[in-house]
Coordinates of C-alpha atoms in Angstrom, one line a residue:
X1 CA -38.5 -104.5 -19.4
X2 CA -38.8 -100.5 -20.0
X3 CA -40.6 -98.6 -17.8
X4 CA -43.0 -96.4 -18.5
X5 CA -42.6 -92.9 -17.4
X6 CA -44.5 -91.8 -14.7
X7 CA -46.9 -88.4 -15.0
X8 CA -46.3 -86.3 -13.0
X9 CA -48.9 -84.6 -11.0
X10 CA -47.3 -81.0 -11.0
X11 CA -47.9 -79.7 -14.9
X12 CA -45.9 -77.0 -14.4
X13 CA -42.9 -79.6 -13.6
X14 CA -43.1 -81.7 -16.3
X15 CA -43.0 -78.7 -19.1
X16 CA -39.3 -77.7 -17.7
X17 CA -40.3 -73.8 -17.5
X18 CA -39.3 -71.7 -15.3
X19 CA -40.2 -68.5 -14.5
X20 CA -37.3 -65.8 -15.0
X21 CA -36.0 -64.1 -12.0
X22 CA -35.7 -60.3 -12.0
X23 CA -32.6 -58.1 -12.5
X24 CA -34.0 -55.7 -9.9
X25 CA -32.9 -54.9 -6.7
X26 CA -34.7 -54.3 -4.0
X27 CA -34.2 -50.7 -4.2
X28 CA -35.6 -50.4 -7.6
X29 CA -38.4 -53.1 -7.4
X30 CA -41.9 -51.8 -7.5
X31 CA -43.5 -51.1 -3.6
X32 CA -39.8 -50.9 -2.3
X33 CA -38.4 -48.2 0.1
X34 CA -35.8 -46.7 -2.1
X35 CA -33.5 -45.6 1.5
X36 CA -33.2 -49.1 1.9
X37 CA -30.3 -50.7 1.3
X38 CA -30.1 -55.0 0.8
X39 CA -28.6 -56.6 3.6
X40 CA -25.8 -59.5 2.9
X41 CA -26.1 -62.0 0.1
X42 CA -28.1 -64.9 0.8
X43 CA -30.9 -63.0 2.9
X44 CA -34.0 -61.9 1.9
X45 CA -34.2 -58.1 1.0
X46 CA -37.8 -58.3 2.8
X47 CA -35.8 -59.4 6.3
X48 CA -34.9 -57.4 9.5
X49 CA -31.4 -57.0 7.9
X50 CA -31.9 -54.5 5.8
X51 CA -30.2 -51.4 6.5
X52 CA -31.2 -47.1 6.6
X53 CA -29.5 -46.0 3.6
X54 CA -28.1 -42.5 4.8
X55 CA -29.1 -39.6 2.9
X56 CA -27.1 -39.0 -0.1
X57 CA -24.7 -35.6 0.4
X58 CA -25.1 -32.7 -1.9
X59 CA -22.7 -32.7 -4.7
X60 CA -20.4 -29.6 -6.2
X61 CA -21.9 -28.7 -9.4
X62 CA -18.6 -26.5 -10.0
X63 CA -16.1 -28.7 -12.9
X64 CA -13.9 -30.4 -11.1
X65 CA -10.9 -28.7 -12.9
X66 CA -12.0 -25.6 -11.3
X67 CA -13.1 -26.8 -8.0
X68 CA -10.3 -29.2 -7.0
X69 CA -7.1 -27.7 -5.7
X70 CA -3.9 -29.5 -5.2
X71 CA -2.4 -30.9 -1.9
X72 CA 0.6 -28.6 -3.1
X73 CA -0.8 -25.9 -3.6
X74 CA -3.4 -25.5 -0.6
X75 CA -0.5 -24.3 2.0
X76 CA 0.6 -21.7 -0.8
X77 CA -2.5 -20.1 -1.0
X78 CA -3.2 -20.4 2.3
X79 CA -0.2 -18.4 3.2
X80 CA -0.7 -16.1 0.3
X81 CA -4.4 -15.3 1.6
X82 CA -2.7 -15.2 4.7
X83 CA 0.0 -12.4 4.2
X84 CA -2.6 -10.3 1.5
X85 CA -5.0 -9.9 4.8
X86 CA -2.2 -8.9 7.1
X87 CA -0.4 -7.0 4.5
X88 CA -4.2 -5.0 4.2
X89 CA -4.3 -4.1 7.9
X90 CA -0.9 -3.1 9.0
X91 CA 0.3 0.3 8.4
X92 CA 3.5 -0.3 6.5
X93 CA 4.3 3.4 7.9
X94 CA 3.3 3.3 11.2
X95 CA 0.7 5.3 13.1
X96 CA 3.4 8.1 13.8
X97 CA 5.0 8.2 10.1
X98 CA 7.6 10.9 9.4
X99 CA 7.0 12.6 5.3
X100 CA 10.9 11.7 4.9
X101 CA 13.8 10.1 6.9
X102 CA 15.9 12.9 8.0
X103 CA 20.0 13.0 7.5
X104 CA 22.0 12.3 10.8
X105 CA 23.8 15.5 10.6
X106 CA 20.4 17.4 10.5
X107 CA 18.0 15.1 12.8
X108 CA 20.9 16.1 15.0
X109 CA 19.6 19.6 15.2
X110 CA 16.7 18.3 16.8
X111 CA 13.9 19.2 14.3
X112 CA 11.2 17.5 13.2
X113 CA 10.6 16.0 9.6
X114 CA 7.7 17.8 9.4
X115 CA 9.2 21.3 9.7
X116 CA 11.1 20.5 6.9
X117 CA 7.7 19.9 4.6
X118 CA 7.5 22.9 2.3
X119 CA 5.7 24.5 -0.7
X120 CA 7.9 25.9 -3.1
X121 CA 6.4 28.5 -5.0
X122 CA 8.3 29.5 -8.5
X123 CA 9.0 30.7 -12.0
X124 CA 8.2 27.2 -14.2
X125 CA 11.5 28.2 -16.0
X126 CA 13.8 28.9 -12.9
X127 CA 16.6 26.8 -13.5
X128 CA 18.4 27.9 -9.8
X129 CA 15.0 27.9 -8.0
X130 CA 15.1 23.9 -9.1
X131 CA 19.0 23.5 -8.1
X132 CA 17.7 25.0 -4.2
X133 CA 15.4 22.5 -4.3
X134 CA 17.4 19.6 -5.0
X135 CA 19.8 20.7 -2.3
X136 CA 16.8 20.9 0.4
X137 CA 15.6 17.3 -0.6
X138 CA 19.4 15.9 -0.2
X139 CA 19.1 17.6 3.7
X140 CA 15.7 15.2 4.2
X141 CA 13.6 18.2 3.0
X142 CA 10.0 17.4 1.5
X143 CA 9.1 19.4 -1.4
X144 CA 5.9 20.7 -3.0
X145 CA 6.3 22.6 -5.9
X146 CA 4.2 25.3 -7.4
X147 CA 4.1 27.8 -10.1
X148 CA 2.0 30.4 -9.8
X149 CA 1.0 32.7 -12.4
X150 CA 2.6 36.2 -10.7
X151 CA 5.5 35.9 -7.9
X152 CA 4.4 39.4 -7.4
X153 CA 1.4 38.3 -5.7
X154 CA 3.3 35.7 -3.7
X155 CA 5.1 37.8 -2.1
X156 CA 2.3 40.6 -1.4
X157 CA 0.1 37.7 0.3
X158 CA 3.4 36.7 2.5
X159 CA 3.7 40.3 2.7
X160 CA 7.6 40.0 2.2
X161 CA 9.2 43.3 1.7
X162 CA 11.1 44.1 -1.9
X163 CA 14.4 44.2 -0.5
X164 CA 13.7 40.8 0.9
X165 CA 12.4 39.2 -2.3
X166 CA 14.8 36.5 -4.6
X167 CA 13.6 34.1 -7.2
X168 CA 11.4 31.8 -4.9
X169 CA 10.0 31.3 -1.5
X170 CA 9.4 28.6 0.5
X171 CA 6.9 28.2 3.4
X172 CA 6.5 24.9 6.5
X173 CA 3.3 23.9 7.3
X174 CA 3.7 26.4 10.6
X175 CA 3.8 29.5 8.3
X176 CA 7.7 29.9 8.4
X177 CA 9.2 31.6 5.4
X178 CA 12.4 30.5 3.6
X179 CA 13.1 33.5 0.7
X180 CA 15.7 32.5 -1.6
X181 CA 18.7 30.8 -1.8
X182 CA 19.1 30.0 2.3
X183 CA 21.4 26.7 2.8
X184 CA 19.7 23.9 4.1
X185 CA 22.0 24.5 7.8
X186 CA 20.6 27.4 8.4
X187 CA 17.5 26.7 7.5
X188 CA 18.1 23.8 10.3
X189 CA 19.3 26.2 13.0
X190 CA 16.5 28.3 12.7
X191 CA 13.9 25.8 12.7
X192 CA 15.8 23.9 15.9
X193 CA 15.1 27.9 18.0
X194 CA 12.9 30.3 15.8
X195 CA 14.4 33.8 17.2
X196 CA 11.3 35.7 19.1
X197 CA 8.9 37.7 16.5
X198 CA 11.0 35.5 13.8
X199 CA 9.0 35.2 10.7
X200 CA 11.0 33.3 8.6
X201 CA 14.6 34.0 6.2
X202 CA 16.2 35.4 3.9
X203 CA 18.7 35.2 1.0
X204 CA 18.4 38.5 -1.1
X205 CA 18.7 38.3 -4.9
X206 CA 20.7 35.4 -6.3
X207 CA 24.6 35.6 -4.7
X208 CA 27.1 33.3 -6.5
X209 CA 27.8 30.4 -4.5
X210 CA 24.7 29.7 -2.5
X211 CA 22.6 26.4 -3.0
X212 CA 21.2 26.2 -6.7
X213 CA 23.9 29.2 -7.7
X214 CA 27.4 27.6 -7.9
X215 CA 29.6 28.8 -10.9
X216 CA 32.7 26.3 -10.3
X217 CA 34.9 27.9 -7.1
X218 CA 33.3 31.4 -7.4
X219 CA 31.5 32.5 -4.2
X220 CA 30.0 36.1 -3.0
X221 CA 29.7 36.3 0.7
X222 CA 26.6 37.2 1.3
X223 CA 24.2 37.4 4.8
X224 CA 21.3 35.4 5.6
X225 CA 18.2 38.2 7.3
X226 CA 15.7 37.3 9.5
X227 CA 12.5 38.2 8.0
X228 CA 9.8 39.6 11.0
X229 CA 7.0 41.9 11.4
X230 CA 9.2 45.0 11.8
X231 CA 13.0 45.9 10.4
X232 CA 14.7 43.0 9.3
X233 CA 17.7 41.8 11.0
X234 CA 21.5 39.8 10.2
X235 CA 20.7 35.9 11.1
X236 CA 23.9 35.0 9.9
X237 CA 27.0 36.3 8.1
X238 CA 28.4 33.7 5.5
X239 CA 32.2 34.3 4.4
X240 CA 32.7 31.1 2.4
X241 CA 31.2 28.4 0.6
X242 CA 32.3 26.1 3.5
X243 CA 30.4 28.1 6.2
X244 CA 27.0 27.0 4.4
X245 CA 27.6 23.1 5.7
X246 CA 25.7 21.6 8.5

């Protein structure tokens, strides 16, 4: 005998519906603290195990091709940055720097790299006044160079005398003239123990042979004078070519 199916007393039961769950999660469902966080699966998101969500961190709005460095190439530019900020505050020359590194032979004189800082003043054309100069700088001399429009006037304002006068003059920064074609020793010599009332020396006109005016083995003796406020005076007496060496 069949049996008859029994009602059911729950209508929504016996239609088979049910209602559809929602895809949100608690975060995003409507009323819902959205720092919380749900706790582990199977308990309510209502329950005492939710969780404080911590605050989310600030992110770099630079590309990340431009903000990203390599692990490589950290420790490079660190040391790079490193060496350009040192680099930037030490004095490569030192607090006591010299204008030039003097020769043995004349550092042995005992004079100081900055007597030997000069202003040349010249003729632009002077071929010789340029071949003195190059023999200075080869003895650890520093050279200025200047061409004045008159030489006349050069040696009025160093109030050098005309039979004292050459091609070019040369002056220290302590006010020490060099006229002419003076080697580079004696030059040293006088510098090492100016004479008393000493003004500077002397090389008159161009001799054949001095520094700048070699012509092969041709040599003029010639004398170097000590230029000072009065008569001038025989600093040296130079026979040969080899007497002008230091």
């Amino acid at each position: 005998m069949a049996r008859t199916p029994r009602p059911s007393s729950c209508p929504a039961r016996s239609s088979r519906t049910r209602r559809p769950r929602s895809r949100r999660c608690a975060r995003c469902a409507p009323g819902s603290d959205p720092n919380l966080a749900p706790g582990p699966a199977g308990r309510s998101p209502a329950g005492p195990s939710l969780r404080r969500r911590s605050p989310e961190r600030p992110t770099m709005t630079t590309h990340h091709s431009r903000a990203r460095i390599g692990r490589r190439g950290l420790p490079l530019l660190t040391g790079t940055g490193a060496m350009t900020a040192l680099s930037a505050c030490a004095d490569p020359a030192g607090p006591n720097a010299e204008p030039t590194s003097l020769p043995a032979d004349v550092a042995a004189h005992g004079v100081d790299a900055e007597q030997l800082t000069m202003t040349v003043y010249k003729d632009a054309s002077c071929g010789c006044c340029g071949g003195w100069v190059t023999h200075a700088e080869e003895h650890g001399f520093t050279i200025t160079t200047e061409h004045p429009e008159s030489l006349a006037t050069v040696w009025q304002d160093h109030d050098v005398a005309l039979d004292l006068q050459s091609c070019h003059l040369a002056r220290n920064p302590d006010g020490h003239l060099f006229v002419g074609h003076v080697p580079a020793r004696h030059v040293v010599e006088y510098l090492a123990d100016p004479p008393q009332g000493g003004r500077g020396l002397s090389v008159p006109a161009s001799p054949v042979g001095t520094p700048g005016m070699e012509q092969g083995d041709r040599f003029d003796p010639y004398s170097v004078m000590l230029i000072t406020h009065g008569e001038p005076s025989v600093f040296a007496k130079v026979a040969k070519a080899s007497d002008q060496k230091i």
